[in-house]
mmCIF file of C-alpha atoms in Angstrom:
data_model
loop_
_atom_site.group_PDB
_atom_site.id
_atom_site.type_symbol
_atom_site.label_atom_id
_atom_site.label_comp_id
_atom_site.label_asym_id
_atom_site.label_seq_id
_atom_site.Cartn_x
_atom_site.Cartn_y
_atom_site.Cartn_z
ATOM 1 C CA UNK A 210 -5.360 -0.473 -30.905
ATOM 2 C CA UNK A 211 -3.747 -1.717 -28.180
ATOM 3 C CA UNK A 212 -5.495 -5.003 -26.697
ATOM 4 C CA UNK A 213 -5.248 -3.889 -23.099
ATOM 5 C CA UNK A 214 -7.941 -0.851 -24.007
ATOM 6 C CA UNK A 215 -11.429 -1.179 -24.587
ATOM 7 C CA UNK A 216 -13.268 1.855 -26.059
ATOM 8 C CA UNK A 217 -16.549 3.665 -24.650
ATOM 9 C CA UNK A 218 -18.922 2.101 -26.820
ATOM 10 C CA UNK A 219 -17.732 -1.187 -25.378
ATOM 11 C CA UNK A 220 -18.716 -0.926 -22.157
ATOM 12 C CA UNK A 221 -21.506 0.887 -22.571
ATOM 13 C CA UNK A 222 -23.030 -2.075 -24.752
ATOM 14 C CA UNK A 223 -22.152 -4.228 -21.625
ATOM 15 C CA UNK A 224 -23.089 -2.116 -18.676
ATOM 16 C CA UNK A 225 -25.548 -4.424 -16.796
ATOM 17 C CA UNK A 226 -23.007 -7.923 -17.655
ATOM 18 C CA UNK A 227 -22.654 -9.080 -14.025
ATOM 19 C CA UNK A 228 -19.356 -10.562 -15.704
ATOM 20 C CA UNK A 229 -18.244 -6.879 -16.600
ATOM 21 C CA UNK A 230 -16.429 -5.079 -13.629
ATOM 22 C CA UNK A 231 -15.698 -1.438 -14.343
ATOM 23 C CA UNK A 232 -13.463 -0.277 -11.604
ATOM 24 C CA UNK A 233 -12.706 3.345 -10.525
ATOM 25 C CA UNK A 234 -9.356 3.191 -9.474
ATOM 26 C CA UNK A 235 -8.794 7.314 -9.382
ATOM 27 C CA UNK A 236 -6.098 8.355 -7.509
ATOM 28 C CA UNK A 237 -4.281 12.034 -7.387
ATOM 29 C CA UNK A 238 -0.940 13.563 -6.477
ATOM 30 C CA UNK A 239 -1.741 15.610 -2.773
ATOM 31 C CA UNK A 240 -1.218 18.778 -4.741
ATOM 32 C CA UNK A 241 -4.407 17.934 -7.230
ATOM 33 C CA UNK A 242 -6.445 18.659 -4.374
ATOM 34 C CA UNK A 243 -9.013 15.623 -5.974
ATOM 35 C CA UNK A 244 -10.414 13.102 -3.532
ATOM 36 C CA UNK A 245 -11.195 9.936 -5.823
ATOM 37 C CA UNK A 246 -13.061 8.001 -3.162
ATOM 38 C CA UNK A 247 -15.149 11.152 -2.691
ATOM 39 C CA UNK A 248 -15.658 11.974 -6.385
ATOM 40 C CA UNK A 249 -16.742 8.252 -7.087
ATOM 41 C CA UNK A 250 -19.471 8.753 -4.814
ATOM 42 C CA UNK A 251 -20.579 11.774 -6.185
ATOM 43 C CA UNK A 252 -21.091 9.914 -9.235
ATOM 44 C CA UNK A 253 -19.330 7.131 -11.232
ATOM 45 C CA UNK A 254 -20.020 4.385 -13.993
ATOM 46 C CA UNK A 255 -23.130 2.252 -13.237
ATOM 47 C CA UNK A 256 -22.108 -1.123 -11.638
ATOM 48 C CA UNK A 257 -18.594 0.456 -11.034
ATOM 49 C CA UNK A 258 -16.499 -0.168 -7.737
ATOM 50 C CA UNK A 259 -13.771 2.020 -6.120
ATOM 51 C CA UNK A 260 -10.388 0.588 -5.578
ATOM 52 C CA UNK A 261 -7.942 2.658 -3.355
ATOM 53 C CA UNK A 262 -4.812 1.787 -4.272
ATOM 54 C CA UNK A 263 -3.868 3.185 -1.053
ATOM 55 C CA UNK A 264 -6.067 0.536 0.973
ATOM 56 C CA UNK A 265 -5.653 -2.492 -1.225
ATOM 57 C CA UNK A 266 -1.840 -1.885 -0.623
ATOM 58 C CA UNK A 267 1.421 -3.590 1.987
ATOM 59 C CA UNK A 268 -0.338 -0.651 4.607
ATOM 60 C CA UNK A 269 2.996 -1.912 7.005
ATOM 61 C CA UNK A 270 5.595 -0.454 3.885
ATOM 62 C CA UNK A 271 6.777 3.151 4.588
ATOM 63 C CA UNK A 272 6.311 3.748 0.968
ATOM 64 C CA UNK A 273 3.670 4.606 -0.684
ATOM 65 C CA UNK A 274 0.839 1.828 -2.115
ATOM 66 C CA UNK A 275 2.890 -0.766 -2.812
ATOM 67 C CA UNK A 276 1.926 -4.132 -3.488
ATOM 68 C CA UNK A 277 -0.277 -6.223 -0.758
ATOM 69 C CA UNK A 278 0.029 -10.169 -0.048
ATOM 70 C CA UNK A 279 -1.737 -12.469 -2.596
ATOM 71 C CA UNK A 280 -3.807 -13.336 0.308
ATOM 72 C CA UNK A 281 -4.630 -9.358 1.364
ATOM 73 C CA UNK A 282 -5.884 -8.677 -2.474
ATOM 74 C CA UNK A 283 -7.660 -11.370 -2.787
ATOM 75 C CA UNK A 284 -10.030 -10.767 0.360
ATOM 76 C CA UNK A 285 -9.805 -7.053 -0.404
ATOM 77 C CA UNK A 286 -11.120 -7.169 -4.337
ATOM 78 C CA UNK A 287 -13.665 -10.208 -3.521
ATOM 79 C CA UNK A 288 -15.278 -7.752 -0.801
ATOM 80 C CA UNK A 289 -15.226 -5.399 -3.679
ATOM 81 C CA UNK A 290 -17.472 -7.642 -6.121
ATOM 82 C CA UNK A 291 -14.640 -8.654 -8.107
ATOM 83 C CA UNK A 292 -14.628 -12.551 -8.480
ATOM 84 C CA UNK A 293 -11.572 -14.850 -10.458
ATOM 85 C CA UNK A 294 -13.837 -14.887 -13.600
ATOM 86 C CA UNK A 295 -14.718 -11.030 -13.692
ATOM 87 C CA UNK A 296 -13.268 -9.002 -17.091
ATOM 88 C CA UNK A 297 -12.308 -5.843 -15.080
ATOM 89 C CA UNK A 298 -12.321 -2.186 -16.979
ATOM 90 C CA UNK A 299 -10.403 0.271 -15.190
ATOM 91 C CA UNK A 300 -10.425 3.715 -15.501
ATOM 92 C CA UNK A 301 -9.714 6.705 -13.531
ATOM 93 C CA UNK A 302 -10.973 10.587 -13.413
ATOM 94 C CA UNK A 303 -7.836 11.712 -15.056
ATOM 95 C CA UNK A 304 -8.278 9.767 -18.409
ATOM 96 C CA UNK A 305 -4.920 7.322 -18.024
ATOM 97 C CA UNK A 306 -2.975 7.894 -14.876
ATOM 98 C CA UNK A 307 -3.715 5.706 -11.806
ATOM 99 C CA UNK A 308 -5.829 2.955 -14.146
ATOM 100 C CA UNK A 309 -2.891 1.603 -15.310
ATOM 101 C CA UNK A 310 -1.588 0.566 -11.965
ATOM 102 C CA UNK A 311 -5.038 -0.635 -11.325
ATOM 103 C CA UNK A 312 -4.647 -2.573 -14.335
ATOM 104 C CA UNK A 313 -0.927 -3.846 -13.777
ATOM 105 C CA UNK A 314 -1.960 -4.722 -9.872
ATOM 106 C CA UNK A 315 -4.949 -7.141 -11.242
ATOM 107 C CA UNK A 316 -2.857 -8.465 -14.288
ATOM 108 C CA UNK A 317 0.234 -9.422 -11.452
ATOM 109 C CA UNK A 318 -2.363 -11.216 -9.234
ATOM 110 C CA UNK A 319 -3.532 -13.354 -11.757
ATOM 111 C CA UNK A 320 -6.137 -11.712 -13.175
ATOM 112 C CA UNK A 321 -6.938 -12.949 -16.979
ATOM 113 C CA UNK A 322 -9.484 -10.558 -18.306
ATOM 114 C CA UNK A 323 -8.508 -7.018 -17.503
ATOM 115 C CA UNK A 324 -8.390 -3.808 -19.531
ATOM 116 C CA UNK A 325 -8.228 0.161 -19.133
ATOM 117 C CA UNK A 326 -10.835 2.280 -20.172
ATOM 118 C CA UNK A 327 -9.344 4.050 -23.474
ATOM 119 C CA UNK A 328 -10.116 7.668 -22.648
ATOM 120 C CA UNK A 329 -11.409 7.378 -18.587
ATOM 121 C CA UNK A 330 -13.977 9.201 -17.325
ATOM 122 C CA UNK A 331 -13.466 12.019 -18.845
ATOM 123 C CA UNK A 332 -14.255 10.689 -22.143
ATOM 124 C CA UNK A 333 -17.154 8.947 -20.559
ATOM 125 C CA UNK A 334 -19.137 11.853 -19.124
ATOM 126 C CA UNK A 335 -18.085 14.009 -22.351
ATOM 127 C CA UNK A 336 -19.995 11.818 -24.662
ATOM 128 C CA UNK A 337 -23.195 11.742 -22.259
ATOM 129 C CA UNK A 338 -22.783 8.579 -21.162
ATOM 130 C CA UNK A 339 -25.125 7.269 -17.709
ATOM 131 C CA UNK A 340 -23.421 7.357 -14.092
ATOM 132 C CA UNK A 341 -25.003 6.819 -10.901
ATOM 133 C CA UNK A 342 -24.354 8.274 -7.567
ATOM 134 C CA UNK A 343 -23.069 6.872 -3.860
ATOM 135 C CA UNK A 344 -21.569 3.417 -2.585
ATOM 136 C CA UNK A 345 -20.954 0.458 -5.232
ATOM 137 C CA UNK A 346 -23.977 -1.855 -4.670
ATOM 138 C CA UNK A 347 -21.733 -5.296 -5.876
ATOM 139 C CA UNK A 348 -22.249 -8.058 -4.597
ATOM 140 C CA UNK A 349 -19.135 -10.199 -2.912
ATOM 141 C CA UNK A 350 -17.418 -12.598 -4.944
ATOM 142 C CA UNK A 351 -14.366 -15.152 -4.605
ATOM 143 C CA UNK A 352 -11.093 -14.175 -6.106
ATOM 144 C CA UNK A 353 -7.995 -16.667 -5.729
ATOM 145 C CA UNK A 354 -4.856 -14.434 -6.793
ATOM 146 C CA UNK A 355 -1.920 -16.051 -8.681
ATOM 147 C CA UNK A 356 1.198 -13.467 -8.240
ATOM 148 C CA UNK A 357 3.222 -13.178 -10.858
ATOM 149 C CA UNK A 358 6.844 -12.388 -8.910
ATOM 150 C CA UNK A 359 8.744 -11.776 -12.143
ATOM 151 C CA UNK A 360 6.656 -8.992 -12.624
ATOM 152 C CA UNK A 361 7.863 -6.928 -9.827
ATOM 153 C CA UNK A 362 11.437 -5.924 -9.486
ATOM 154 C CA UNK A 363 13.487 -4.756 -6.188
ATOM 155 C CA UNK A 364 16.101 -2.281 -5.929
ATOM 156 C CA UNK A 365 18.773 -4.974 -5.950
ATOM 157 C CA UNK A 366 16.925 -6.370 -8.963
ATOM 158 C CA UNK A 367 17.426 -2.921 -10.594
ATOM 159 C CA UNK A 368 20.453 -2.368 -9.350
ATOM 160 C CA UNK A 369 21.767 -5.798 -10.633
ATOM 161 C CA UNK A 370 19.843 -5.266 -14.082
ATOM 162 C CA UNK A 371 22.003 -2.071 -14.961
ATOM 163 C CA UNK A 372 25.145 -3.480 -13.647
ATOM 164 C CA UNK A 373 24.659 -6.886 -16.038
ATOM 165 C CA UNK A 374 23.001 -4.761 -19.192
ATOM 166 C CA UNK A 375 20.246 -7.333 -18.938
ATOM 167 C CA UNK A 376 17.384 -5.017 -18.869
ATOM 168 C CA UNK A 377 16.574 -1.206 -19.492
ATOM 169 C CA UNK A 378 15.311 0.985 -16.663
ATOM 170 C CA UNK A 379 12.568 3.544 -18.026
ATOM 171 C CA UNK A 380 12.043 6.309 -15.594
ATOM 172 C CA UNK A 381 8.293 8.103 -16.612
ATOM 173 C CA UNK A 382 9.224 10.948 -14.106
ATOM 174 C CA UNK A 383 9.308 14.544 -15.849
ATOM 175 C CA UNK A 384 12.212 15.490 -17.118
ATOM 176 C CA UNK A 385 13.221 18.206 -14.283
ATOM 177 C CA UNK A 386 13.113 15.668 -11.590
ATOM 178 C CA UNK A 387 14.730 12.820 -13.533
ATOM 179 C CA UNK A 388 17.829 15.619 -14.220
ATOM 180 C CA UNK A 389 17.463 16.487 -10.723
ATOM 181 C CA UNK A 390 16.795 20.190 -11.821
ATOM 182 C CA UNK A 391 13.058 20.267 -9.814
ATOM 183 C CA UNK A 392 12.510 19.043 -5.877
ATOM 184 C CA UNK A 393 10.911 15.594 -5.521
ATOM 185 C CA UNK A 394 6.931 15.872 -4.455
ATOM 186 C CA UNK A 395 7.690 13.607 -1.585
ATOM 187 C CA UNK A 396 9.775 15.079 1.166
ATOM 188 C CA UNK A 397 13.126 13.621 2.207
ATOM 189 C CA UNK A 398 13.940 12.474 -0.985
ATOM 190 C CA UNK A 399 17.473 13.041 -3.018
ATOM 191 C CA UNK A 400 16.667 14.723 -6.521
ATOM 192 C CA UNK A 401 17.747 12.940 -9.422
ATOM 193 C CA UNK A 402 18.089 9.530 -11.117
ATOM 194 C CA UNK A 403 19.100 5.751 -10.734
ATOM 195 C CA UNK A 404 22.410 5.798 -12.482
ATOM 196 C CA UNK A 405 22.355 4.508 -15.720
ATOM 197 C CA UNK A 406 18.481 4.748 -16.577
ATOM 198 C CA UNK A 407 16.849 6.467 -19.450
ATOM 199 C CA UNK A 408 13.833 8.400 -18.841
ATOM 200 C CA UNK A 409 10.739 8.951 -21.143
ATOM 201 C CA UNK A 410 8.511 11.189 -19.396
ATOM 202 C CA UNK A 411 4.969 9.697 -19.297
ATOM 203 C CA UNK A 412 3.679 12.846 -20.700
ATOM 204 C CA UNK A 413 4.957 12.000 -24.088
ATOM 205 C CA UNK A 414 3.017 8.895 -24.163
ATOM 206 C CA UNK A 415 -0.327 10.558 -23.621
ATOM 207 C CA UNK A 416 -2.027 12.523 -25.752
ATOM 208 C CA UNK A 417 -3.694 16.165 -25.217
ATOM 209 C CA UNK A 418 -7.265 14.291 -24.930
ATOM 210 C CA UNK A 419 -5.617 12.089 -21.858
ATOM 211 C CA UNK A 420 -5.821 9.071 -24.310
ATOM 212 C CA UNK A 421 -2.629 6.726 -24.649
ATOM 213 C CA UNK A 422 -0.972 7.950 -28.231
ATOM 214 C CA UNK A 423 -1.016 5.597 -31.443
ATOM 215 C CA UNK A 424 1.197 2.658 -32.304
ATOM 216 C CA UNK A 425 3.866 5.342 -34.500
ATOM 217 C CA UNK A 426 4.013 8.086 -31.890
ATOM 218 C CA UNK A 427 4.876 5.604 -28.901
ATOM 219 C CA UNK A 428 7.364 4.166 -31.097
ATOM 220 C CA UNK A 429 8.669 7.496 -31.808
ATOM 221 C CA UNK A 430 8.580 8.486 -28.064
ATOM 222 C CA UNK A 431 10.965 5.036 -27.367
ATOM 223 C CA UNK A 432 12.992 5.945 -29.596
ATOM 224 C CA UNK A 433 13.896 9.288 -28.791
ATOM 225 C CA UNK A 434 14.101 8.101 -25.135
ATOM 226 C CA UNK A 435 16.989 5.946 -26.596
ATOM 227 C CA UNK A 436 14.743 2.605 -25.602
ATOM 228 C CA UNK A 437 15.739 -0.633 -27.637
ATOM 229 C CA UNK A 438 12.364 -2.291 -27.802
ATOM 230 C CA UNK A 439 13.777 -5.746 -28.951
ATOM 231 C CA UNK A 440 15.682 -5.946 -25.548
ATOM 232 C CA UNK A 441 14.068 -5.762 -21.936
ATOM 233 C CA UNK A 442 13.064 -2.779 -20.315
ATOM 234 C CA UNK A 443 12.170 -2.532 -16.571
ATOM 235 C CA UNK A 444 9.897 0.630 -15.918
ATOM 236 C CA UNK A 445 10.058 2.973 -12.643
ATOM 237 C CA UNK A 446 8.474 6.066 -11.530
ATOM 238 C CA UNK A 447 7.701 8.630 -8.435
ATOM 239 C CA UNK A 448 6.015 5.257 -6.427
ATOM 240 C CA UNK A 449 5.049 2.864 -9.225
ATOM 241 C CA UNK A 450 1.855 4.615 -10.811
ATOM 242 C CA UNK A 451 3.251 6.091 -13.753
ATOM 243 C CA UNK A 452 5.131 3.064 -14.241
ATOM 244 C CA UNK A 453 2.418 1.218 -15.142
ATOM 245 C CA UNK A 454 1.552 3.569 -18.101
ATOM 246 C CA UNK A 455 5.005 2.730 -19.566
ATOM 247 C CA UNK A 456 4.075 -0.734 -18.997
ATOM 248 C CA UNK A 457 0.881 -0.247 -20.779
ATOM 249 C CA UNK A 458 2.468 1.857 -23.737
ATOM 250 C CA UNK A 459 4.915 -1.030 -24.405
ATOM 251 C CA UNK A 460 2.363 -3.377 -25.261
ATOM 252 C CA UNK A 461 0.642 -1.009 -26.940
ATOM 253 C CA UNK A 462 3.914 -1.573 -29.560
ATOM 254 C CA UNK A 463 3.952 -5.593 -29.275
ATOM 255 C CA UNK A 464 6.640 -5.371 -26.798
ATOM 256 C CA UNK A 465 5.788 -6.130 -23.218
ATOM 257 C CA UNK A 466 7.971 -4.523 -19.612
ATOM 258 C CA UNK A 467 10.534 -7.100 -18.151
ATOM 259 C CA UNK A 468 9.058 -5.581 -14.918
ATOM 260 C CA UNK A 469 7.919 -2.590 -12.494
ATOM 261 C CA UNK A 470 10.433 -1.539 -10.009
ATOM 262 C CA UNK A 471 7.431 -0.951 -7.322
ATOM 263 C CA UNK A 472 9.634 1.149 -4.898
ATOM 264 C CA UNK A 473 10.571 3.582 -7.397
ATOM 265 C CA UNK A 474 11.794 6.555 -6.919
ATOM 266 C CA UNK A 475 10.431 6.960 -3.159
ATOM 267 C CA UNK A 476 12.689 4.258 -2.277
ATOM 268 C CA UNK A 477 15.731 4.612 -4.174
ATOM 269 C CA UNK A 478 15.692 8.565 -3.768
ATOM 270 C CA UNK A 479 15.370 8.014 0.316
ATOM 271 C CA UNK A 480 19.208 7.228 0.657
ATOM 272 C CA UNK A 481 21.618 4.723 0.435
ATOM 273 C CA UNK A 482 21.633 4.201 -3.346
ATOM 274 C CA UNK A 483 23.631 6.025 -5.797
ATOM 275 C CA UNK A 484 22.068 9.024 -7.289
ATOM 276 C CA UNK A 485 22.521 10.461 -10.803
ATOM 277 C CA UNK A 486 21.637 13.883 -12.285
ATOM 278 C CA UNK A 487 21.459 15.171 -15.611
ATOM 279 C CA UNK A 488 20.420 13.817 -19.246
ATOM 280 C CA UNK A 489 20.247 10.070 -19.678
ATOM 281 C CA UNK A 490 23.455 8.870 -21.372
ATOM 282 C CA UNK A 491 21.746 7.215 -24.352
ATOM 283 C CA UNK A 492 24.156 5.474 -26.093
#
């Protein structure tokens, strides 16, 4: 299994560990018509907290929740109940989608002990698990971030990566868009791809039950996205969620992501960066 998951019957044998943070980082695409915040108080895992990655985010970017300040995180998840010393489980109401960027944020700040939930919510509430309804009841705690900057890669950084060879960029956007064959979700943005990326649609490393596939498949699914995973690979997306699920299916192979390009698409596709379409040219 991959060490960044922990399974149901984990955390339900340590619901009630003040030490044990389980934290509902659900987020959705406008056109899901889902409310996370909303849903989470309507009912959620007991001793869980909500974090918006919209809120705990640079709110001066244009772009869409990108990274905040050491400083801003650190205030923001310590007013959350989320202390230096917590093991955090995320999960989301999707069963892997926006955890994973709740899990790459925490593990970039410095965080030592966090995992996803293998399976989300969904798998929680299917095998009768308990939840608990309205505001998180934690109590503050002190969290002193440690940003990792190598973990976060800039457009030049990308753009410098492919011109040098030095590093892979793994686009998780569907197909379509990558191509440039279906509009962009996010208006104003070119359709298409950052020249000289490969692209393995994050679909193909989840499963039907919204679980992250098995060590073979995601092997498979690297492979036939023309990925060398002895060499470094940089992942991008629509705005750096889906990202992170790359990021988490590498190490669920024993490799680990040079980086997340936390722009993504939303800022490359917004103009002034060359713009591919088409099939990746996997050599």
């Amino acid at each position: 299994m991959n060490p960044n998951l922990v399974s149901t019957d984990w955390l339900a044998e340590r619901l009630g560990d003040p030490e044990i943070v389980p934290v509902d980082g659900s987020w959705y695409l406008p056109d899901a018509g889902r409310d996370g915040a909303a849903e989470f108080r309507e009912r959620h895992i007991p001793g869980a907290t909500f974090f918006d990655i919209n809120a705990v985010a640079d709110v001066s970017s244009d772009l869409p929740h990108m990274l905040p300040s050491p400083e801003v995180f650190s205030e923001a998840v310590g007013a959350l109940g989320i202390g230096s010393g917590s093991t955090v489980v995320a999960y989301d109401g999707a069963g892997l989608f926006a955890a994973a960027r709740v899990w790459w944020t925490f593990r970039v700040m410095g965080a030592a002990k966090v995992y996803v939930l293998d399976g989300g919510f969904p798998k929680w509430l299917a095998e009768g698990r308990p939840v608990e309804a309205g505001a998180s009841r934690r109590q503050p705690q002190r969290f002193e971030a440690r940003f990792d900057q190598t973990a976060v890669k800039s457009a030049d950084e990308v753009a410098e990566a492919i011109a040098a060879k030095s590093a892979q960029v793994l686009d998780a956007r569907s197909a379509a868009r990558f191509r440039g064959e279906a509009p962009e979700p996010r208006p104003g943005l070119a359709s298409g791809h950052i020249p000289g990326s490969l692209n393995l649609p994050v679909q193909e490393v989840i499963g039907a039950d919204g679980r992250l596939r098995g060590e073979d498949e995601l092997r498979a699914s690297f492979r036939a996205a023309g990925v060398d995973l002895g060499q470094p690979v940089v992942t991008t997306c629509g705005s750096g969620v889906t990202a992170a699920i790359l990021a988490l299916a590498l190490e669920g192979v024993g490799a680990r992501a040079a980086g997340l390009y936390d722009g993504s698409w939303s800022e490359w596709g917004a103009g002034g960066r060359p713009v591919a379409t088409g099939p990746a040219k996997i050599s």
